[in-house]
Amino acid sequence: MERIEYVEWRDARGVTQEWTDIKILKKMDSCICYSVGRLIRENKREIVLLPHWGDDPPFGCGEMVIPISNIEKRKRLK
């Protein structure tokens, strides 16, 4: 069984849907996201985290491919 992990990671934010003052846009920042799930795969570039899964046969939903460079904190859960 894959291990369960808690991951804090930095993601992009934005895509305004209306004209926005440049002064406001200059203050925009990325955001921290918080995810928990099964660690399905990990390599030098990314992890695949799966928050929803079933066992017969093994299946999942809601997978996240998170770049390693975006991860701020991660912890294995019991």
Short mmCIF file of C-alpha atoms in Angstrom, two decimals:
data_model
loop_
_atom_site.label_atom_id
_atom_site.label_comp_id
_atom_site.label_asym_id
_atom_site.label_seq_id
_atom_site.Cartn_x
_atom_site.Cartn_y
_atom_site.Cartn_z
CA MET A 1 0.00 0.00 0.00
CA GLU A 2 1.27 3.47 -0.86
CA ARG A 3 1.89 5.79 2.06
CA ILE A 4 -0.40 8.68 3.03
CA GLU A 5 1.16 12.17 2.98
CA TYR A 6 0.28 15.72 3.98
CA VAL A 7 1.77 18.22 1.50
CA GLU A 8 1.96 22.03 1.59
CA TRP A 9 2.78 23.38 -1.86
CA ARG A 10 2.89 26.68 -3.71
CA ASP A 11 0.54 27.11 -6.66
CA ALA A 12 -0.17 29.78 -9.23
CA ARG A 13 -3.04 32.20 -8.68
CA GLY A 14 -4.73 34.66 -10.94
CA VAL A 15 -6.62 34.67 -14.22
CA THR A 16 -8.71 37.74 -13.53
CA GLN A 17 -11.91 37.88 -15.57
CA GLU A 18 -12.19 41.62 -15.82
CA TRP A 19 -9.95 44.62 -16.43
CA THR A 20 -7.77 45.07 -13.35
CA ASP A 21 -5.63 48.00 -12.26
CA ILE A 22 -1.91 47.24 -12.75
CA LYS A 23 -1.24 48.40 -9.15
CA ILE A 24 -3.43 45.54 -7.90
CA LEU A 25 -1.84 43.01 -10.25
CA LYS A 26 1.64 43.96 -9.01
CA LYS A 27 0.58 42.94 -5.48
CA MET A 28 -0.69 39.48 -6.51
CA ASP A 29 1.21 36.50 -5.15
CA SER A 30 1.08 32.74 -5.48
CA CYS A 31 -0.80 30.79 -2.81
CA ILE A 32 -0.09 27.89 -0.47
CA CYS A 33 -2.26 24.80 -0.95
CA TYR A 34 -2.75 21.95 1.53
CA SER A 35 -3.31 18.40 0.28
CA VAL A 36 -3.56 14.93 1.83
CA GLY A 37 -3.54 11.68 -0.13
CA ARG A 38 -1.84 8.48 -1.16
CA LEU A 39 1.62 8.97 -2.63
CA ILE A 40 1.23 7.10 -5.92
CA ARG A 41 4.53 8.06 -7.59
CA GLU A 42 7.60 10.18 -6.92
CA ASN A 43 10.61 11.09 -9.02
CA LYS A 44 13.13 13.97 -9.18
CA ARG A 45 10.59 16.35 -10.77
CA GLU A 46 7.20 15.60 -9.18
CA ILE A 47 4.94 13.56 -6.95
CA VAL A 48 1.50 12.17 -7.74
CA LEU A 49 -0.89 12.46 -4.80
CA LEU A 50 -4.28 10.72 -4.81
CA PRO A 51 -6.89 11.96 -2.27
CA HIS A 52 -9.69 9.51 -3.16
CA TRP A 53 -9.32 5.78 -3.79
CA GLY A 54 -11.06 2.44 -3.65
CA ASP A 55 -9.74 -1.10 -3.34
CA ASP A 56 -11.64 -3.59 -5.50
CA PRO A 57 -10.09 -3.30 -8.06
CA PRO A 58 -7.71 -0.46 -7.09
CA PHE A 59 -8.97 2.85 -8.52
CA GLY A 60 -8.68 6.56 -7.73
CA CYS A 61 -10.00 10.05 -8.40
CA GLY A 62 -8.74 13.63 -7.98
CA GLU A 63 -5.05 12.97 -8.59
CA MET A 64 -2.60 15.87 -8.25
CA VAL A 65 0.77 16.05 -10.03
CA ILE A 66 2.78 18.44 -7.85
CA PRO A 67 6.26 19.64 -8.92
CA ILE A 68 8.90 18.92 -6.24
CA SER A 69 10.12 22.52 -6.59
CA ASN A 70 6.66 23.75 -5.45
CA ILE A 71 6.60 21.69 -2.24
CA GLU A 72 7.17 23.76 0.90
CA LYS A 73 6.52 21.01 3.46
CA ARG A 74 5.53 17.35 3.48
CA LYS A 75 4.89 14.82 6.19
CA ARG A 76 4.13 11.11 6.17
CA LEU A 77 0.92 10.32 8.05
CA LYS A 78 0.13 7.12 9.93
#
